[in-house]
């Protein structure tokens, strides 16, 4: 009977997106990112420790081989001449044996650490498997364009050929109906003409192919047009959506602010759809949604009301696509086309615009509140600066004789000689900071500085 496969290694799988112990005040995606970062840092520490242990074991093994070689050589020498043993040689052998034993014990301890790491290893998506074989297959037709300039799929060669052959059959049937039989020369010339048209129509759009094929017929028989299939245009730049989602808001704005700004300025829904198909990995992110929200609020506060309305609509497009993807349990990039297809329905579009108008109203209310908050903050800062300016006295402008303290010391000179912590305490006029600064010093130094402060008049005893 064959030994059963050991599945116990799969009992210790760690998934950062499988944690339910999330505090209600913590964003779930932020929690997943934090767990992933913690896992990566822990694995880096373990790998560094393993590398260090392996290096120590390699050095110890090398020394063990040297000691074993010396001991074996000494043993063979002693067997050949027992009377030549000396106390010094015996002590050297005993020392080497003790060192050998210590090295072996250290190696056993290090091996136990490595076994512990391997036994308690956390399996995750990065180390569950590895690539055994990799191959690249290049399509020989990779250079051929399968899409027209408008993004529609071009007809296949078989479909174009079928239309062309139908045209030839119609021509031959027309000649037979008129009582004549097409000659071999005419048939050969027609086939060559069809082949040429087949080659040209595969490089044009489907509507052009139907037009060219219909021009070769002489009867009134209708030719059915092939319905073009709408496919997503391929993005011009490959963007790792996972890497983008892991960015901080600051890093995202530094790298992709121009992309979001370009999307904000698009007025046409069709162009918005095309732009999202190209840049969806960037725009369908939480940071992009936050950027659009803040931009609309800033525009309203600066008086650009019409611009704010456009940015608000673009923001709601991104938000609605994300909500639709969540309801369909799909990636946001997969619901771009379904969303814009829904916008073709007048009732659904009216509902969408109603939500946009409600969002605009909230932006307008928030802009008024934010302006009031900023004005209140500026007024408070102005009052504080004014009070400080009224109370402030420039000591350097007072003559030296008038500013000397009761002990005859210059307060300006004493202040500049104080530690930074005490200077900050005097500037803030907070007694708690001064007490904290004094407690952090030795008693003799604190007494020295305080005596100088009293003698200069900086502090009243």
CSV table of C-alpha atoms in Angstrom, one decimal:
chain,number,residue,atom,x,y,z
A,1,UNK,CA,0.0,0.0,0.0
A,2,UNK,CA,1.4,3.4,-1.0
A,3,UNK,CA,2.0,6.1,1.6
A,4,UNK,CA,-0.9,8.6,1.6
A,5,UNK,CA,-0.1,12.2,0.7
A,6,UNK,CA,0.4,14.5,3.7
A,7,UNK,CA,-2.0,17.4,3.5
A,8,UNK,CA,-1.2,18.9,6.9
A,9,UNK,CA,1.0,21.6,5.3
A,10,UNK,CA,-2.2,23.2,3.9
A,11,UNK,CA,-3.6,23.6,7.4
A,12,UNK,CA,-1.5,26.7,8.0
A,13,UNK,CA,-2.5,28.9,5.1
A,14,UNK,CA,-2.5,32.6,5.8
A,15,UNK,CA,-4.7,34.9,3.7
A,16,UNK,CA,-4.7,38.7,4.3
A,17,UNK,CA,-8.1,39.1,2.8
A,18,UNK,CA,-9.7,36.4,5.0
A,19,UNK,CA,-9.6,38.3,8.3
A,20,UNK,CA,-12.9,39.0,9.9
A,21,UNK,CA,-11.6,40.7,13.1
A,22,UNK,CA,-11.7,44.2,11.6
A,23,UNK,CA,-12.7,47.1,13.9
A,24,UNK,CA,-15.8,48.9,12.6
A,25,UNK,CA,-13.8,52.2,12.5
A,26,UNK,CA,-11.0,50.7,10.4
A,27,UNK,CA,-11.3,50.6,6.6
A,28,UNK,CA,-11.3,47.0,5.5
A,29,UNK,CA,-9.0,47.5,2.5
A,30,UNK,CA,-6.6,49.4,4.6
A,31,UNK,CA,-6.6,46.5,7.1
A,32,UNK,CA,-5.8,44.0,4.4
A,33,UNK,CA,-3.0,46.2,3.1
A,34,UNK,CA,-1.6,46.5,6.7
A,35,UNK,CA,-1.8,42.7,7.1
A,36,UNK,CA,0.0,42.1,3.8
A,37,UNK,CA,2.8,44.6,4.7
A,38,UNK,CA,3.2,42.9,8.1
A,39,UNK,CA,3.4,39.5,6.5
A,40,UNK,CA,6.1,40.6,4.0
A,41,UNK,CA,8.2,42.3,6.8
A,42,UNK,CA,8.0,39.1,8.9
A,43,UNK,CA,9.0,36.9,6.0
A,44,UNK,CA,12.0,39.2,5.3
A,45,UNK,CA,13.1,38.9,8.9
A,46,UNK,CA,12.8,35.1,8.8
A,47,UNK,CA,14.8,34.9,5.5
A,48,UNK,CA,17.5,37.1,6.9
A,49,UNK,CA,17.7,34.9,10.1
A,50,UNK,CA,17.8,31.8,7.9
A,51,UNK,CA,20.6,33.2,5.8
A,52,UNK,CA,22.6,34.1,8.9
A,53,UNK,CA,22.1,30.6,10.4
A,54,UNK,CA,23.2,28.9,7.2
A,55,UNK,CA,26.3,31.0,7.0
A,56,UNK,CA,27.2,30.1,10.6
A,57,UNK,CA,26.6,26.4,9.9
A,58,UNK,CA,28.8,26.5,6.8
A,59,UNK,CA,31.7,28.1,8.7
A,60,UNK,CA,31.2,25.5,11.5
A,61,UNK,CA,31.2,22.6,9.1
A,62,UNK,CA,34.4,23.8,7.5
A,63,UNK,CA,36.0,24.0,10.9
A,64,UNK,CA,34.7,20.5,11.8
A,65,UNK,CA,36.3,19.1,8.7
A,66,UNK,CA,39.6,20.7,9.6
A,67,UNK,CA,39.5,19.4,13.3
A,68,UNK,CA,38.5,15.9,12.1
A,69,UNK,CA,41.4,15.8,9.7
A,70,UNK,CA,43.8,16.9,12.5
A,71,UNK,CA,42.4,14.4,15.0
A,72,UNK,CA,42.6,11.5,12.5
A,73,UNK,CA,46.2,12.4,11.6
A,74,UNK,CA,47.2,12.6,15.3
A,75,UNK,CA,45.5,9.2,16.0
A,76,UNK,CA,47.5,7.6,13.2
A,77,UNK,CA,50.7,9.1,14.5
A,78,UNK,CA,50.1,7.9,18.0
A,79,UNK,CA,49.4,4.4,16.8
A,80,UNK,CA,52.7,4.3,15.0
A,81,UNK,CA,54.8,5.5,18.0
A,82,UNK,CA,53.1,5.2,21.4
A,83,UNK,CA,56.3,6.2,23.3
A,84,UNK,CA,56.5,9.7,21.7
A,85,UNK,CA,53.2,11.0,23.2
A,86,UNK,CA,53.6,14.1,25.3
A,87,UNK,CA,51.4,16.0,27.7
A,88,UNK,CA,51.3,19.0,25.3
A,89,UNK,CA,50.0,16.9,22.4
A,90,UNK,CA,47.4,15.3,24.7
A,91,UNK,CA,46.2,18.8,25.8
A,92,UNK,CA,45.9,19.9,22.1
A,93,UNK,CA,43.9,16.8,21.2
A,94,UNK,CA,41.6,17.3,24.2
A,95,UNK,CA,41.1,21.0,23.2
A,96,UNK,CA,40.3,20.1,19.6
A,97,UNK,CA,37.8,17.4,20.8
A,98,UNK,CA,36.1,20.0,23.0
A,99,UNK,CA,35.9,22.5,20.2
A,100,UNK,CA,34.5,19.8,17.9
A,101,UNK,CA,31.8,18.9,20.4
A,102,UNK,CA,30.9,22.6,20.8
A,103,UNK,CA,30.7,23.2,17.1
A,104,UNK,CA,28.5,20.1,16.6
A,105,UNK,CA,26.2,21.3,19.4
A,106,UNK,CA,25.9,24.7,17.8
A,107,UNK,CA,25.1,23.1,14.5
A,108,UNK,CA,22.4,21.0,16.1
A,109,UNK,CA,20.9,24.1,17.7
A,110,UNK,CA,20.9,26.0,14.4
A,111,UNK,CA,19.4,23.1,12.6
A,112,UNK,CA,16.6,23.0,15.2
A,113,UNK,CA,15.9,26.6,14.5
A,114,UNK,CA,15.7,26.0,10.8
A,115,UNK,CA,13.4,23.0,11.4
A,116,UNK,CA,11.2,25.2,13.6
A,117,UNK,CA,10.9,27.8,10.9
A,118,UNK,CA,10.0,25.2,8.3
A,119,UNK,CA,7.5,23.5,10.5
A,120,UNK,CA,5.7,26.7,11.5
A,121,UNK,CA,6.0,28.3,8.1
A,122,UNK,CA,2.9,30.4,7.1
A,123,UNK,CA,1.7,29.5,3.6
A,124,UNK,CA,0.3,32.4,1.5
A,125,UNK,CA,-0.3,33.3,-2.1
A,126,UNK,CA,3.4,34.2,-2.6
A,127,UNK,CA,4.9,30.9,-1.5
A,128,UNK,CA,2.3,28.2,-2.1
A,129,UNK,CA,3.7,27.4,-5.5
A,130,UNK,CA,6.5,28.3,-7.8
A,131,UNK,CA,7.0,28.3,-11.6
A,132,UNK,CA,8.5,25.0,-12.9
A,133,UNK,CA,8.4,25.8,-16.6
A,134,UNK,CA,7.8,28.9,-18.5
A,135,UNK,CA,7.3,29.3,-22.2
A,136,UNK,CA,6.4,32.2,-24.6
A,137,UNK,CA,4.3,31.6,-27.7
A,138,UNK,CA,4.4,34.4,-30.2
A,139,UNK,CA,1.4,34.8,-32.5
A,140,UNK,CA,2.5,35.1,-36.1
A,141,UNK,CA,-0.4,37.5,-36.8
A,142,UNK,CA,0.5,39.7,-33.8
A,143,UNK,CA,1.2,42.7,-36.1
A,144,UNK,CA,-2.3,42.6,-37.7
A,145,UNK,CA,-4.9,44.9,-36.4
A,146,UNK,CA,-8.2,43.3,-35.4
A,147,UNK,CA,-9.9,46.6,-34.5
A,148,UNK,CA,-11.0,49.5,-36.5
A,149,UNK,CA,-10.2,53.1,-35.6
A,150,UNK,CA,-13.5,53.4,-33.8
A,151,UNK,CA,-12.9,50.3,-31.7
A,152,UNK,CA,-15.2,47.9,-33.5
A,153,UNK,CA,-14.0,44.4,-34.4
A,154,UNK,CA,-13.0,43.8,-38.0
A,155,UNK,CA,-14.7,40.9,-39.8
A,156,UNK,CA,-12.9,37.6,-40.0
A,157,UNK,CA,-11.4,36.4,-43.2
A,158,UNK,CA,-14.0,33.6,-43.5
A,159,UNK,CA,-16.9,36.0,-43.2
A,160,UNK,CA,-15.4,38.3,-45.9
A,161,UNK,CA,-14.6,35.4,-48.2
A,162,UNK,CA,-18.2,34.1,-47.8
A,163,UNK,CA,-19.6,37.5,-48.8
A,164,UNK,CA,-17.3,37.6,-51.8
A,165,UNK,CA,-18.1,34.0,-52.9
A,166,UNK,CA,-21.8,34.9,-52.6
A,167,UNK,CA,-21.2,37.8,-55.0
A,168,UNK,CA,-19.6,35.5,-57.5
A,169,UNK,CA,-22.4,33.1,-57.4
A,170,UNK,CA,-24.9,35.9,-57.9
A,171,UNK,CA,-23.0,37.1,-60.9
A,172,UNK,CA,-22.9,33.6,-62.4
A,173,UNK,CA,-26.6,33.1,-61.7
A,174,UNK,CA,-27.4,36.5,-63.4
A,175,UNK,CA,-25.5,35.4,-66.5
A,176,UNK,CA,-27.4,32.1,-66.6
A,177,UNK,CA,-30.7,33.8,-66.3
A,178,UNK,CA,-29.9,36.0,-69.3
A,179,UNK,CA,-29.3,32.9,-71.4
A,180,UNK,CA,-25.6,33.0,-71.5
A,181,UNK,CA,-23.0,30.7,-69.9
A,182,UNK,CA,-20.0,32.4,-68.3
A,183,UNK,CA,-16.8,31.6,-70.1
A,184,UNK,CA,-13.7,30.1,-68.5
A,185,UNK,CA,-11.9,33.4,-69.0
A,186,UNK,CA,-14.7,35.3,-67.2
A,187,UNK,CA,-14.8,32.8,-64.3
A,188,UNK,CA,-11.0,33.0,-63.8
A,189,UNK,CA,-11.0,36.8,-64.0
A,190,UNK,CA,-13.9,36.9,-61.4
A,191,UNK,CA,-12.1,34.6,-59.0
A,192,UNK,CA,-8.9,36.7,-59.2
A,193,UNK,CA,-11.0,39.8,-58.6
A,194,UNK,CA,-12.7,38.2,-55.6
A,195,UNK,CA,-9.4,37.1,-54.1
A,196,UNK,CA,-8.0,40.6,-54.5
A,197,UNK,CA,-11.1,42.0,-52.8
A,198,UNK,CA,-10.9,39.5,-50.0
A,199,UNK,CA,-7.3,40.6,-49.3
A,200,UNK,CA,-8.3,44.3,-49.2
A,201,UNK,CA,-11.5,43.9,-47.2
A,202,UNK,CA,-9.7,42.1,-44.3
A,203,UNK,CA,-7.8,45.2,-43.7
A,204,UNK,CA,-10.8,47.6,-43.7
A,205,UNK,CA,-13.9,47.9,-41.5
A,206,UNK,CA,-16.9,45.7,-41.8
A,207,UNK,CA,-19.0,48.4,-43.5
A,208,UNK,CA,-16.4,48.9,-46.2
A,209,UNK,CA,-16.2,45.1,-46.8
A,210,UNK,CA,-20.0,45.0,-47.4
A,211,UNK,CA,-19.8,48.0,-49.7
A,212,UNK,CA,-17.1,46.6,-51.9
A,213,UNK,CA,-18.7,43.2,-52.1
A,214,UNK,CA,-22.1,44.7,-53.0
A,215,UNK,CA,-20.5,46.7,-55.8
A,216,UNK,CA,-19.5,43.5,-57.6
A,217,UNK,CA,-23.0,42.2,-57.9
A,218,UNK,CA,-25.4,43.0,-60.8
A,219,UNK,CA,-28.6,41.7,-59.3
A,220,UNK,CA,-31.0,43.1,-56.7
A,221,UNK,CA,-30.4,40.3,-54.2
A,222,UNK,CA,-29.6,41.8,-50.8
A,223,UNK,CA,-26.4,41.1,-48.9
A,224,UNK,CA,-26.8,40.8,-45.2
A,225,UNK,CA,-24.3,43.0,-43.3
A,226,UNK,CA,-22.3,41.4,-40.5
A,227,UNK,CA,-23.0,43.0,-37.2
A,228,UNK,CA,-19.8,44.5,-35.7
A,229,UNK,CA,-19.0,43.3,-32.2
A,230,UNK,CA,-18.0,46.0,-29.7
A,231,UNK,CA,-14.9,45.0,-27.8
A,232,UNK,CA,-12.8,46.9,-25.3
A,233,UNK,CA,-9.8,48.7,-26.9
A,234,UNK,CA,-6.6,47.4,-25.6
A,235,UNK,CA,-4.9,49.8,-23.1
A,236,UNK,CA,-1.9,51.7,-24.4
A,237,UNK,CA,0.1,51.2,-21.2
A,238,UNK,CA,0.1,48.2,-18.9
A,239,UNK,CA,-0.7,49.3,-15.3
A,240,UNK,CA,-0.6,47.0,-12.3
A,241,UNK,CA,-3.9,47.7,-10.6
A,242,UNK,CA,-2.8,46.0,-7.4
A,243,UNK,CA,0.3,48.2,-7.2
A,244,UNK,CA,-1.8,51.3,-7.8
A,245,UNK,CA,-4.3,50.3,-5.1
A,246,UNK,CA,-1.4,49.9,-2.6
A,247,UNK,CA,-0.2,53.5,-3.2
A,248,UNK,CA,-0.7,56.2,-0.7
A,249,UNK,CA,-2.8,59.2,-1.7
A,250,UNK,CA,0.3,61.4,-1.9
A,251,UNK,CA,2.1,58.9,-4.2
A,252,UNK,CA,-1.0,58.4,-6.4
A,253,UNK,CA,-1.5,62.1,-6.9
A,254,UNK,CA,2.2,62.7,-7.8
A,255,UNK,CA,2.1,59.9,-10.4
A,256,UNK,CA,-1.4,60.0,-11.8
A,257,UNK,CA,-2.8,63.4,-11.1
A,258,UNK,CA,-2.5,64.4,-14.8
A,259,UNK,CA,-4.6,61.3,-15.8
A,260,UNK,CA,-7.4,62.2,-13.4
A,261,UNK,CA,-7.3,65.8,-14.5
A,262,UNK,CA,-7.7,64.8,-18.1
A,263,UNK,CA,-10.7,62.6,-17.2
A,264,UNK,CA,-12.2,65.5,-15.2
A,265,UNK,CA,-12.3,67.7,-18.4
A,266,UNK,CA,-14.2,65.2,-20.6
A,267,UNK,CA,-17.7,66.3,-21.3
A,268,UNK,CA,-18.9,63.5,-23.6
A,269,UNK,CA,-20.1,60.3,-22.1
A,270,UNK,CA,-18.8,58.3,-25.1
A,271,UNK,CA,-15.3,59.8,-24.6
A,272,UNK,CA,-15.5,59.1,-20.9
A,273,UNK,CA,-16.3,55.5,-21.7
A,274,UNK,CA,-13.3,55.2,-24.0
A,275,UNK,CA,-11.0,56.9,-21.5
A,276,UNK,CA,-12.1,54.6,-18.7
A,277,UNK,CA,-11.5,51.6,-21.0
A,278,UNK,CA,-8.0,52.8,-21.5
A,279,UNK,CA,-7.2,54.1,-18.0
A,280,UNK,CA,-9.6,52.1,-15.8
A,281,UNK,CA,-6.8,50.6,-13.7
A,282,UNK,CA,-5.9,54.1,-12.5
A,283,UNK,CA,-9.3,55.8,-12.4
A,284,UNK,CA,-11.3,53.0,-10.7
A,285,UNK,CA,-9.3,53.3,-7.5
A,286,UNK,CA,-10.2,54.7,-4.1
A,287,UNK,CA,-7.5,57.4,-4.4
A,288,UNK,CA,-8.9,58.6,-7.8
A,289,UNK,CA,-12.4,58.8,-6.3
A,290,UNK,CA,-11.1,60.9,-3.4
A,291,UNK,CA,-9.2,63.1,-5.8
A,292,UNK,CA,-12.4,63.8,-7.9
A,293,UNK,CA,-14.3,64.6,-4.7
A,294,UNK,CA,-11.8,67.0,-3.4
A,295,UNK,CA,-11.4,68.6,-6.8
A,296,UNK,CA,-15.1,69.3,-7.1
A,297,UNK,CA,-15.2,70.8,-3.6
A,298,UNK,CA,-12.2,73.0,-4.4
A,299,UNK,CA,-13.7,74.2,-7.7
A,300,UNK,CA,-16.9,75.2,-5.9
A,301,UNK,CA,-15.0,77.0,-3.2
A,302,UNK,CA,-13.0,78.9,-5.8
A,303,UNK,CA,-16.2,80.0,-7.7
A,304,UNK,CA,-15.9,77.6,-10.7
A,305,UNK,CA,-19.5,76.3,-10.5
A,306,UNK,CA,-19.8,75.0,-14.0
A,307,UNK,CA,-16.5,73.2,-13.8
A,308,UNK,CA,-17.6,71.7,-10.4
A,309,UNK,CA,-20.7,70.3,-12.0
A,310,UNK,CA,-18.7,68.5,-14.7
A,311,UNK,CA,-16.2,67.1,-12.2
A,312,UNK,CA,-19.1,66.0,-9.9
A,313,UNK,CA,-20.6,64.1,-12.8
A,314,UNK,CA,-17.3,62.4,-13.6
A,315,UNK,CA,-16.9,61.5,-9.9
A,316,UNK,CA,-20.4,59.9,-9.9
A,317,UNK,CA,-19.5,57.9,-13.0
A,318,UNK,CA,-16.6,56.3,-11.1
A,319,UNK,CA,-18.6,55.8,-7.9
A,320,UNK,CA,-21.5,54.2,-9.8
A,321,UNK,CA,-19.2,51.8,-11.7
A,322,UNK,CA,-17.7,50.8,-8.4
A,323,UNK,CA,-21.1,50.2,-6.8
A,324,UNK,CA,-22.3,48.3,-9.8
A,325,UNK,CA,-19.2,46.1,-9.7
A,326,UNK,CA,-19.8,45.4,-6.0
A,327,UNK,CA,-23.4,44.4,-6.6
A,328,UNK,CA,-22.4,42.1,-9.5
A,329,UNK,CA,-19.4,40.8,-7.5
A,330,UNK,CA,-17.1,41.6,-10.4
A,331,UNK,CA,-14.0,43.7,-11.1
A,332,UNK,CA,-14.9,47.4,-11.8
A,333,UNK,CA,-13.1,47.1,-15.2
A,334,UNK,CA,-15.6,44.5,-16.3
A,335,UNK,CA,-18.7,46.6,-15.8
A,336,UNK,CA,-17.6,49.8,-17.7
A,337,UNK,CA,-19.5,48.7,-20.8
A,338,UNK,CA,-22.6,47.5,-19.0
A,339,UNK,CA,-22.8,50.8,-17.1
A,340,UNK,CA,-22.7,52.9,-20.2
A,341,UNK,CA,-25.1,50.6,-21.9
A,342,UNK,CA,-27.5,51.3,-19.1
A,343,UNK,CA,-27.0,55.1,-19.6
A,344,UNK,CA,-28.6,54.6,-23.1
A,345,UNK,CA,-31.9,54.0,-21.3
A,346,UNK,CA,-33.5,57.4,-20.8
A,347,UNK,CA,-35.1,56.4,-17.5
A,348,UNK,CA,-31.9,55.1,-16.1
A,349,UNK,CA,-30.0,58.1,-17.3
A,350,UNK,CA,-32.5,60.4,-15.7
A,351,UNK,CA,-32.0,58.5,-12.4
A,352,UNK,CA,-28.3,58.8,-12.7
A,353,UNK,CA,-28.5,62.6,-13.3
A,354,UNK,CA,-30.8,63.0,-10.3
A,355,UNK,CA,-28.1,61.4,-8.2
A,356,UNK,CA,-25.5,63.7,-9.7
A,357,UNK,CA,-27.7,66.8,-8.9
A,358,UNK,CA,-28.1,65.6,-5.3
A,359,UNK,CA,-24.3,65.2,-5.1
A,360,UNK,CA,-23.8,68.7,-6.5
A,361,UNK,CA,-26.2,70.1,-3.8
A,362,UNK,CA,-24.1,68.4,-1.1
A,363,UNK,CA,-20.9,69.8,-2.5
A,364,UNK,CA,-22.5,73.3,-2.5
A,365,UNK,CA,-23.5,73.0,1.1
A,366,UNK,CA,-20.1,71.6,2.1
A,367,UNK,CA,-18.3,74.4,0.3
A,368,UNK,CA,-20.2,77.0,2.2
A,369,UNK,CA,-19.4,75.2,5.5
A,370,UNK,CA,-15.7,74.8,4.5
A,371,UNK,CA,-15.4,78.5,3.7
A,372,UNK,CA,-16.9,79.5,7.0
A,373,UNK,CA,-14.5,77.1,8.8
A,374,UNK,CA,-11.5,78.6,6.9
A,375,UNK,CA,-12.5,82.1,7.6
A,376,UNK,CA,-13.0,81.4,11.3
A,377,UNK,CA,-9.6,79.7,11.4
A,378,UNK,CA,-7.9,82.7,9.7
A,379,UNK,CA,-9.7,85.1,12.1
A,380,UNK,CA,-8.5,83.1,15.1
A,381,UNK,CA,-4.9,83.0,13.8
A,382,UNK,CA,-5.1,86.8,13.2
A,383,UNK,CA,-6.4,87.4,16.7
A,384,UNK,CA,-3.6,85.3,18.2
A,385,UNK,CA,-0.9,87.0,16.1
A,386,UNK,CA,-2.4,90.4,17.0
A,387,UNK,CA,-2.3,89.6,20.8
A,388,UNK,CA,1.2,88.3,20.5
A,389,UNK,CA,2.2,91.5,18.6
A,390,UNK,CA,0.7,93.7,21.3
A,391,UNK,CA,2.4,91.9,24.2
A,392,UNK,CA,5.7,91.3,22.5
A,393,UNK,CA,8.7,93.5,23.4
A,394,UNK,CA,12.0,93.3,21.6
A,395,UNK,CA,14.6,93.1,24.3
A,396,UNK,CA,17.4,93.8,22.0
A,397,UNK,CA,16.0,97.3,21.5
A,398,UNK,CA,16.2,98.1,25.2
A,399,UNK,CA,19.5,99.7,26.3
A,400,UNK,CA,21.8,97.3,28.2
A,401,UNK,CA,21.8,99.3,31.4
A,402,UNK,CA,17.9,99.2,31.5
A,403,UNK,CA,17.5,95.6,30.7
A,404,UNK,CA,20.0,94.2,33.3
A,405,UNK,CA,18.3,92.0,35.9
A,406,UNK,CA,18.5,92.2,39.7
A,407,UNK,CA,21.7,90.1,39.7
A,408,UNK,CA,23.3,92.3,37.1
A,409,UNK,CA,23.0,89.8,34.3
A,410,UNK,CA,21.9,90.5,30.7
A,411,UNK,CA,18.6,88.6,30.1
A,412,UNK,CA,19.3,88.4,26.3
A,413,UNK,CA,22.7,86.8,26.9
A,414,UNK,CA,21.3,84.4,29.6
A,415,UNK,CA,18.4,83.4,27.3
A,416,UNK,CA,20.8,82.5,24.4
A,417,UNK,CA,22.9,80.4,26.8
A,418,UNK,CA,20.0,78.3,28.0
A,419,UNK,CA,19.3,74.8,26.7
A,420,UNK,CA,16.9,74.5,23.8
A,421,UNK,CA,14.2,72.9,25.9
A,422,UNK,CA,14.3,75.8,28.4
A,423,UNK,CA,14.2,78.4,25.6
A,424,UNK,CA,11.1,76.8,24.1
A,425,UNK,CA,9.5,76.8,27.6
A,426,UNK,CA,10.1,80.5,28.0
A,427,UNK,CA,8.9,81.3,24.5
A,428,UNK,CA,5.7,79.3,25.0
A,429,UNK,CA,5.2,80.8,28.5
A,430,UNK,CA,4.2,77.3,29.8
A,431,UNK,CA,5.4,76.5,33.3
A,432,UNK,CA,4.8,72.8,32.8
A,433,UNK,CA,7.4,72.7,29.9
A,434,UNK,CA,9.9,74.5,32.1
A,435,UNK,CA,9.5,72.0,34.9
A,436,UNK,CA,9.8,69.1,32.5
A,437,UNK,CA,13.0,70.6,31.0
A,438,UNK,CA,14.5,71.1,34.5
A,439,UNK,CA,13.6,67.5,35.5
A,440,UNK,CA,15.5,66.2,32.5
A,441,UNK,CA,18.8,67.9,33.7
A,442,UNK,CA,21.1,67.1,36.5
A,443,UNK,CA,20.3,68.9,39.7
A,444,UNK,CA,23.5,71.1,39.7
A,445,UNK,CA,22.9,72.1,36.0
A,446,UNK,CA,19.2,73.0,36.7
A,447,UNK,CA,20.1,75.1,39.7
A,448,UNK,CA,22.8,76.9,37.8
A,449,UNK,CA,20.5,77.9,34.9
A,450,UNK,CA,17.7,78.9,37.2
A,451,UNK,CA,20.0,81.1,39.3
A,452,UNK,CA,21.1,82.9,36.1
A,453,UNK,CA,17.4,83.3,35.0
A,454,UNK,CA,16.6,84.9,38.4
A,455,UNK,CA,19.6,87.2,38.3
A,456,UNK,CA,18.8,88.3,34.8
A,457,UNK,CA,15.1,88.9,35.5
A,458,UNK,CA,13.8,86.1,33.2
A,459,UNK,CA,12.3,84.4,36.2
A,460,UNK,CA,10.9,86.0,39.4
A,461,UNK,CA,11.8,84.0,42.5
